[in-house]
GROMACS .gro file of C-alpha atoms in nm:
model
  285
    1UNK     CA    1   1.416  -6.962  -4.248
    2UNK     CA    2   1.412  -7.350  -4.303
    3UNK     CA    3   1.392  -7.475  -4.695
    4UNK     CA    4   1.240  -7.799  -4.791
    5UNK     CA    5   1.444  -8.041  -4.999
    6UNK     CA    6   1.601  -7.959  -5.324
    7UNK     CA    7   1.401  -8.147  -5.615
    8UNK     CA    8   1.651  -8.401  -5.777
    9UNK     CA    9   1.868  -8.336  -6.080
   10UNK     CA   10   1.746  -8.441  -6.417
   11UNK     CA   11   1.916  -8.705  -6.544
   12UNK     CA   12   2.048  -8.710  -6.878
   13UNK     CA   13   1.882  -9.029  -6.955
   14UNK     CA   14   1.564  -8.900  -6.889
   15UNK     CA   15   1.633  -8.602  -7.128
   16UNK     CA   16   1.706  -8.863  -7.413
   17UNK     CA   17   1.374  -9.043  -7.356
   18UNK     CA   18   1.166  -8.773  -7.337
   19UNK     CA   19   1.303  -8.619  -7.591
   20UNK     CA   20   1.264  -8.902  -7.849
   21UNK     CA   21   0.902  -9.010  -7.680
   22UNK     CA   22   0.759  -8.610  -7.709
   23UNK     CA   23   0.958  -8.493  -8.008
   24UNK     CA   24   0.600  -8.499  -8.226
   25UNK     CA   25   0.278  -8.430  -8.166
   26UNK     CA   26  -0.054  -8.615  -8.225
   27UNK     CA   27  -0.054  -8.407  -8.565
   28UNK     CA   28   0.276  -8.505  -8.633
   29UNK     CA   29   0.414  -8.143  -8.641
   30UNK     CA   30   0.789  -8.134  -8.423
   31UNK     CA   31   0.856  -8.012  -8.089
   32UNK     CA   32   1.131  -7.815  -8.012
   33UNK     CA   33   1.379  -8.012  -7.807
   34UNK     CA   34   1.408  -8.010  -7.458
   35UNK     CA   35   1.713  -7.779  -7.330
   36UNK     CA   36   1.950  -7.931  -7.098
   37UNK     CA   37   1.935  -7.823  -6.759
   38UNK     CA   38   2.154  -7.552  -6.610
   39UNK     CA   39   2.393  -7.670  -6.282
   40UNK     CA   40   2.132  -7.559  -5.976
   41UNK     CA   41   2.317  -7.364  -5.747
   42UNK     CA   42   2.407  -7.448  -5.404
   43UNK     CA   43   2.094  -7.214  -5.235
   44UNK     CA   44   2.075  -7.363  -4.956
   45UNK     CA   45   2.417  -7.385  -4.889
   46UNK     CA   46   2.456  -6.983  -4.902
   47UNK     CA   47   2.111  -6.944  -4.713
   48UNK     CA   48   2.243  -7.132  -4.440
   49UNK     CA   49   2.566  -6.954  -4.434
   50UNK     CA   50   2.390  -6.607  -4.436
   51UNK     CA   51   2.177  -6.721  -4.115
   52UNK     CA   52   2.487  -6.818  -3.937
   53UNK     CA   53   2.619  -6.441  -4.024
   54UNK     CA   54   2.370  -6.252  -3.951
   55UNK     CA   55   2.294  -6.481  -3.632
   56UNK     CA   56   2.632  -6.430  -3.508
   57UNK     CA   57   2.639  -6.060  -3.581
   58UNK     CA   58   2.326  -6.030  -3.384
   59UNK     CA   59   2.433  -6.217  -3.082
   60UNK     CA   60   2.750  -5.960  -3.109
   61UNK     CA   61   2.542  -5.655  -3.109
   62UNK     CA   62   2.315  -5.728  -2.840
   63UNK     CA   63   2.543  -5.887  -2.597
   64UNK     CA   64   2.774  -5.538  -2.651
   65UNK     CA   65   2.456  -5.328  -2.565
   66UNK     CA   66   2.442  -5.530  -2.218
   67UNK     CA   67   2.197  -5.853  -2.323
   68UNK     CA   68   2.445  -6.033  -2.167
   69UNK     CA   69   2.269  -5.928  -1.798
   70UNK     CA   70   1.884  -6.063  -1.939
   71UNK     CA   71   1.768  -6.413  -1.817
   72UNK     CA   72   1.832  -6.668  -2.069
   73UNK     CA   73   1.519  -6.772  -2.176
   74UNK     CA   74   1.431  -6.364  -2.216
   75UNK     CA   75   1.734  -6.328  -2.448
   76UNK     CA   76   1.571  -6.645  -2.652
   77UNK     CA   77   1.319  -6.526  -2.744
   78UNK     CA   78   1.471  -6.153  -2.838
   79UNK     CA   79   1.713  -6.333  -3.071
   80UNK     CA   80   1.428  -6.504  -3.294
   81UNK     CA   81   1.260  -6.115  -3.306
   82UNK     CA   82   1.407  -5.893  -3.585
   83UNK     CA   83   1.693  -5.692  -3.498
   84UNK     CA   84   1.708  -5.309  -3.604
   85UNK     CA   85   2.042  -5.166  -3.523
   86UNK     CA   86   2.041  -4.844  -3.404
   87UNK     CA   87   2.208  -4.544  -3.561
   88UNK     CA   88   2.568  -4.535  -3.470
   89UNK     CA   89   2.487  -4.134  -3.493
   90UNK     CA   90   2.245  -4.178  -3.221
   91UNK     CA   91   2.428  -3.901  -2.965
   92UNK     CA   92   2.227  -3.575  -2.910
   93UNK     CA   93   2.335  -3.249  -2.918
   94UNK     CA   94   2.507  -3.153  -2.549
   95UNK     CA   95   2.249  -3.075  -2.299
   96UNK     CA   96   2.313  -2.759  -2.227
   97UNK     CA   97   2.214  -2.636  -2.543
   98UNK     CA   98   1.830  -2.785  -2.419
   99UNK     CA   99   1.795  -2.793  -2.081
  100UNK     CA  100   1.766  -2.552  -1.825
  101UNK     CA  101   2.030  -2.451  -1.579
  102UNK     CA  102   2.018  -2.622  -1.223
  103UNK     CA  103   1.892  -2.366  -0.947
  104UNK     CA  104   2.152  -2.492  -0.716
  105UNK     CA  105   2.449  -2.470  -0.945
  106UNK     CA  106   2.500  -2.292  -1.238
  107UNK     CA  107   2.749  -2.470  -1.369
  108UNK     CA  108   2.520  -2.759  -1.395
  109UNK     CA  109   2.206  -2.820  -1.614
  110UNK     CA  110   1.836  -3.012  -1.440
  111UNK     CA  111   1.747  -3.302  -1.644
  112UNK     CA  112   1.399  -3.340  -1.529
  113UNK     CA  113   1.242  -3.699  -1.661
  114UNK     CA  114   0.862  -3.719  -1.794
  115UNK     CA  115   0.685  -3.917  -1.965
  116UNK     CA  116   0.809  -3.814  -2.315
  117UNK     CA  117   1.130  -3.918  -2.209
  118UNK     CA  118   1.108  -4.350  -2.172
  119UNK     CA  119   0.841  -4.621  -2.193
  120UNK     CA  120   0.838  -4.696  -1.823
  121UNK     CA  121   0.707  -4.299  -1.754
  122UNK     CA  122   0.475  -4.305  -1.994
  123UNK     CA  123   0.348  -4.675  -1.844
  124UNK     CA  124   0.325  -4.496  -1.554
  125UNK     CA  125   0.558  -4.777  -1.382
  126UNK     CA  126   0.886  -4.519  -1.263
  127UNK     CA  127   0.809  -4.259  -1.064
  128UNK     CA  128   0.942  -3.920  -1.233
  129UNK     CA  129   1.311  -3.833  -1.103
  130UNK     CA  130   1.547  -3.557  -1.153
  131UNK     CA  131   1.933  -3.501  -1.135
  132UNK     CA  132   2.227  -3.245  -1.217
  133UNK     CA  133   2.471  -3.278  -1.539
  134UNK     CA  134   2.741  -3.067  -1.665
  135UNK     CA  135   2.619  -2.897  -1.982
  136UNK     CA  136   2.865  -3.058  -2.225
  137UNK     CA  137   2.743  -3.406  -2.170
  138UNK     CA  138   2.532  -3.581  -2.431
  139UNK     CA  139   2.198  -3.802  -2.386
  140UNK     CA  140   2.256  -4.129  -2.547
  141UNK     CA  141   2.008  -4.339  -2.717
  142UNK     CA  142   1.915  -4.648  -2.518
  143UNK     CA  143   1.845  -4.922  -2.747
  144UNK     CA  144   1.467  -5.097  -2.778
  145UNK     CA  145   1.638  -5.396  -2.637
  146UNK     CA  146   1.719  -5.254  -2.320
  147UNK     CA  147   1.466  -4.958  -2.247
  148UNK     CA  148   1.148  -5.183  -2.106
  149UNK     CA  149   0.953  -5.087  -2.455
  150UNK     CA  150   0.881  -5.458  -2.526
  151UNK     CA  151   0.747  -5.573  -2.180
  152UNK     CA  152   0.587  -5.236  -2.050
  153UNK     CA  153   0.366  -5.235  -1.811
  154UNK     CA  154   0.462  -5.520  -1.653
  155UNK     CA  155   0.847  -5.616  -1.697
  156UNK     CA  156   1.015  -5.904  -1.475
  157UNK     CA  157   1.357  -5.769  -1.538
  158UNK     CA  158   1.572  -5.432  -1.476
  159UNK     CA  159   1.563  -5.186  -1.763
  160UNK     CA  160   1.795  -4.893  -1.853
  161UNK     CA  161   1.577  -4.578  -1.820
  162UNK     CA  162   1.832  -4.309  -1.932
  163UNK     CA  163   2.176  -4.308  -2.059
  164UNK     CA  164   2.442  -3.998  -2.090
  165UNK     CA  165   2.810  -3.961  -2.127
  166UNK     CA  166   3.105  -3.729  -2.149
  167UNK     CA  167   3.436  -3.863  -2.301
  168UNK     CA  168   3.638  -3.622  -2.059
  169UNK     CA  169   3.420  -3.721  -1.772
  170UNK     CA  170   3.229  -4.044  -1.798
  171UNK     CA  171   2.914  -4.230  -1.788
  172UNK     CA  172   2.542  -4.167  -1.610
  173UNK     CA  173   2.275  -4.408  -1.658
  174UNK     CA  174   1.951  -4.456  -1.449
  175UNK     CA  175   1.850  -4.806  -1.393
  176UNK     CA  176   1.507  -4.934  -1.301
  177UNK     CA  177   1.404  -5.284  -1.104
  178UNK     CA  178   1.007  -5.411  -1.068
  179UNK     CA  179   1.006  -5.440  -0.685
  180UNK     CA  180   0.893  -5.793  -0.682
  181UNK     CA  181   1.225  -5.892  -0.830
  182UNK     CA  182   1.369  -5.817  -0.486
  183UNK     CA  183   1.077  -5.800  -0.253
  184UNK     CA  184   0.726  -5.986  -0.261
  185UNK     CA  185   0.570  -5.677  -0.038
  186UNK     CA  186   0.353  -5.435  -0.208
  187UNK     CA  187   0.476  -5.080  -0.251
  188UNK     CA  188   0.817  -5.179  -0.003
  189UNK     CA  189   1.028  -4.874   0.085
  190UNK     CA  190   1.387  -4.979   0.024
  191UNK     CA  191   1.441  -5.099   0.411
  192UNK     CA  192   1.189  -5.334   0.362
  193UNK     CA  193   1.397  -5.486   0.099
  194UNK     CA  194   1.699  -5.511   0.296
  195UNK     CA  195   2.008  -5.315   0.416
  196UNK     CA  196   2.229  -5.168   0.160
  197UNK     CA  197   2.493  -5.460   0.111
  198UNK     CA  198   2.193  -5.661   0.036
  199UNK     CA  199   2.031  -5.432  -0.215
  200UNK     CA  200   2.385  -5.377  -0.401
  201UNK     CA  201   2.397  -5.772  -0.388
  202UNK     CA  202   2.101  -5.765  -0.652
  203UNK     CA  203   2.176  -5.504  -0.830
  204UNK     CA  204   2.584  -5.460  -0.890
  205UNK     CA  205   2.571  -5.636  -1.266
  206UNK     CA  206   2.370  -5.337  -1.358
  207UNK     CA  207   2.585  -5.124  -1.173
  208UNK     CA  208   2.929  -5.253  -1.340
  209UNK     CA  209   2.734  -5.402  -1.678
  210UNK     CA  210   2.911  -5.753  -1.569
  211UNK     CA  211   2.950  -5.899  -1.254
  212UNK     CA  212   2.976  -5.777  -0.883
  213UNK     CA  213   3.229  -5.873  -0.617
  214UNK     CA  214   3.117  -5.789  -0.276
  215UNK     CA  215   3.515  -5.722  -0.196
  216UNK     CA  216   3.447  -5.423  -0.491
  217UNK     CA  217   3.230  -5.218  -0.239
  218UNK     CA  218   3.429  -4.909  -0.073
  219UNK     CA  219   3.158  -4.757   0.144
  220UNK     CA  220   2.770  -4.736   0.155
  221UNK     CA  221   2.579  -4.423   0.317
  222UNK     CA  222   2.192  -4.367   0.469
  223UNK     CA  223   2.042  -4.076   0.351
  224UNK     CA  224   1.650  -3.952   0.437
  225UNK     CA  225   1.494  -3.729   0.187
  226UNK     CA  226   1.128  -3.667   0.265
  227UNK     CA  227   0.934  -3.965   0.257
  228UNK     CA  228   1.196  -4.145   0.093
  229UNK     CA  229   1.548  -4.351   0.248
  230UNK     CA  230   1.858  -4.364  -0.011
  231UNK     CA  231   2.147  -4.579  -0.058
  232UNK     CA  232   2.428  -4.472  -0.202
  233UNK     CA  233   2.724  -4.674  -0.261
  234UNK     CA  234   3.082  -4.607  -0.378
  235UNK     CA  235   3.256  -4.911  -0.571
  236UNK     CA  236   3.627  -4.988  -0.696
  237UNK     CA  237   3.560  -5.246  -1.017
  238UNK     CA  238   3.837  -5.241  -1.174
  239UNK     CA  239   3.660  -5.550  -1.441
  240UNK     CA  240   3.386  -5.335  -1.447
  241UNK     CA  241   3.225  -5.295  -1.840
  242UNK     CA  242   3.091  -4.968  -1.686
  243UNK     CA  243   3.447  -4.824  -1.567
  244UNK     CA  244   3.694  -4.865  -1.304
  245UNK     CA  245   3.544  -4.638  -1.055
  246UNK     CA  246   3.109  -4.667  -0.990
  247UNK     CA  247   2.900  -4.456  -0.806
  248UNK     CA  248   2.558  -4.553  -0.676
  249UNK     CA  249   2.222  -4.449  -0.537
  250UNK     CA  250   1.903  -4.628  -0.477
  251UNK     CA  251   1.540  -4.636  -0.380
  252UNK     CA  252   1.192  -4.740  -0.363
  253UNK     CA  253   0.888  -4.581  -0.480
  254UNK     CA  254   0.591  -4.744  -0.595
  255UNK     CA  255   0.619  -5.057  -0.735
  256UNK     CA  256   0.959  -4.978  -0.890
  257UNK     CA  257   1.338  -4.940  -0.717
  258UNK     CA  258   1.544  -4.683  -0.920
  259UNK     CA  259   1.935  -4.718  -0.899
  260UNK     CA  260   2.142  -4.410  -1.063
  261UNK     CA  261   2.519  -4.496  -1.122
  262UNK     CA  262   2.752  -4.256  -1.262
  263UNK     CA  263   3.128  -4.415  -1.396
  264UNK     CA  264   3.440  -4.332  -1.484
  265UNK     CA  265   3.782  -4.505  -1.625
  266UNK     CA  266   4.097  -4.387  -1.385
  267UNK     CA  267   4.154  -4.113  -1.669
  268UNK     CA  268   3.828  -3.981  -1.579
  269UNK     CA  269   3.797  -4.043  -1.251
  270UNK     CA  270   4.110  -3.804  -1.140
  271UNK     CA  271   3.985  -3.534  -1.339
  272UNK     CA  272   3.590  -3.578  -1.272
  273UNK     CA  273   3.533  -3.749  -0.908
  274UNK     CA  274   3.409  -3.395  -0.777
  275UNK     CA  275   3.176  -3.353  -1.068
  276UNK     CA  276   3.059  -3.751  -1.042
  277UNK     CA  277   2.964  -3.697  -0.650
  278UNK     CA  278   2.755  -3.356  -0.696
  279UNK     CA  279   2.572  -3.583  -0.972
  280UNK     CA  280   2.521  -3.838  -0.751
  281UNK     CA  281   2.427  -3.642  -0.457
  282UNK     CA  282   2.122  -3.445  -0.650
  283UNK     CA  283   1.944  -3.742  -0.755
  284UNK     CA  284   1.613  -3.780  -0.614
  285UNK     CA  285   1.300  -3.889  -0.730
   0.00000   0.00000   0.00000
């Protein structure tokens, strides 16, 4: 907040002369003297250091949770908003305890994604999807900044729908894209927007939470599921923010294209790829 301009000192010369000139009344009777002014503190000095704290701790906190991949003039205007920090106790309790197990595989749980679950679903703007987890995973809280919340119905940008991680195991998040970020045809399938190097080409920050590097991409696949065409992509980023090893999926439905990526660190990945690729494989929307 700005502050106007400090009001000047008072002199000591001008506590003599009032002094003397106001020291009686029109009655004669005495006035107490005036006191002599305390040193003001430097205020504006400390306000102005505070700012440049608590700006600088802000930037920190919302470049870590991945404002780095907004548009500039987007993260602008988030930084003059108030900033609530999150909880750093903001993991659930494991989803098995909550959800039910997956027909398919009972050593998985369905996460099944309605509207009580994100802004975007409850905007009616994402389609509702589905996927396999193991039970000991944990649903993570996706910050304000980053879930759509503020520009719901109509957002310009990606937007992290979903967020869940295993410290054995790794990472799952479900991205969202409005489709006329990479298309300016009405309800597109995803071959309208291109083939699958093309498609990765837009969305690979959000797969590896930095950059992409087309020389990063291992293999794509094709897959038909009813109505809908997938691509699924397997990536080696080994500058990745997300994890040395990313695994990807997309499609298009409605006016929104979905992208699920599940990561890993090389730890993780020798111990989890099977696990990461059954994820992978059940997503659908």
């Amino acid at each position: 907040m700005a502050t106007g301009p400090l009001p000047p000192p008072i002199t000591s010369s001008l506590i003599s002369s009032s002094s003397n000139s106001h020291s009686t009344s029109s009655s004669g009777s005495k006035l107490p003297p005036l006191l002599s002014p305390s040193p003001l503190p430097p205020c504006h000095v400390y306000q102005q250091q505070q700012q440049q704290a608590h700006s600088k701790r802000r930037r920190e906190l919302l470049l870590k949770g991945g404002l780095g991949l907004l548009p500039l003039a987007l993260v602008e205007s988030i930084l003059k908003e108030p900033l609530i920090v999150p909880s750093a106790e903001a993991k659930e309790a494991v989803v098995g305890s909550y959800l039910p197990p997956s027909p398919s595989d009972s050593s998985f749980v369905l996460f099944k994604a309605s509207a009580k679950d994100t802004p975007a679903l409850r905007a009616g703007n994402v389609q509702p999807y589905q996927f396999i987890i193991p039970p000991t995973w944990k649903q993570m809280r996706v910050a304000n900044i980053l879930s759509g919340n503020y520009c719901q119905p109509k957002c310009a940008e990606p937007w992290v729908e979903v967020k869940f991680e295993d410290e054995k195991q790794g990472k799952l998040q479900v991205v969202a894209s409005p489709l006329i970020r990479l298309t300016n045809k009405p309800n597109a399938t995803i071959e309208d927007i291109g083939n699958p190097e093309k498609v990765i080409a837009s969305l690979g920050p959000f797969v590896t939470g930095n950059t992409y590097d087309p020389d990063e991409l291992l293999e794509t696949t094709v897959e038909k599921s009813g109505d809908l065409t997938y691509y699924k992509y397997a990536l080696e980023t080994p500058f990745a923010l997300t994890g040395s090893h990313n695994l990807a999926k997309a499609t298009a439905k409605g006016n929104t294209v979905v992208l699920f990526v599940v990561s890993a660190s090389d730890k993780q990945w020798q111990a989890s790829q099977k696990t990461l690729k059954a994820m992978l494989d059940s997503f659908q929307v």
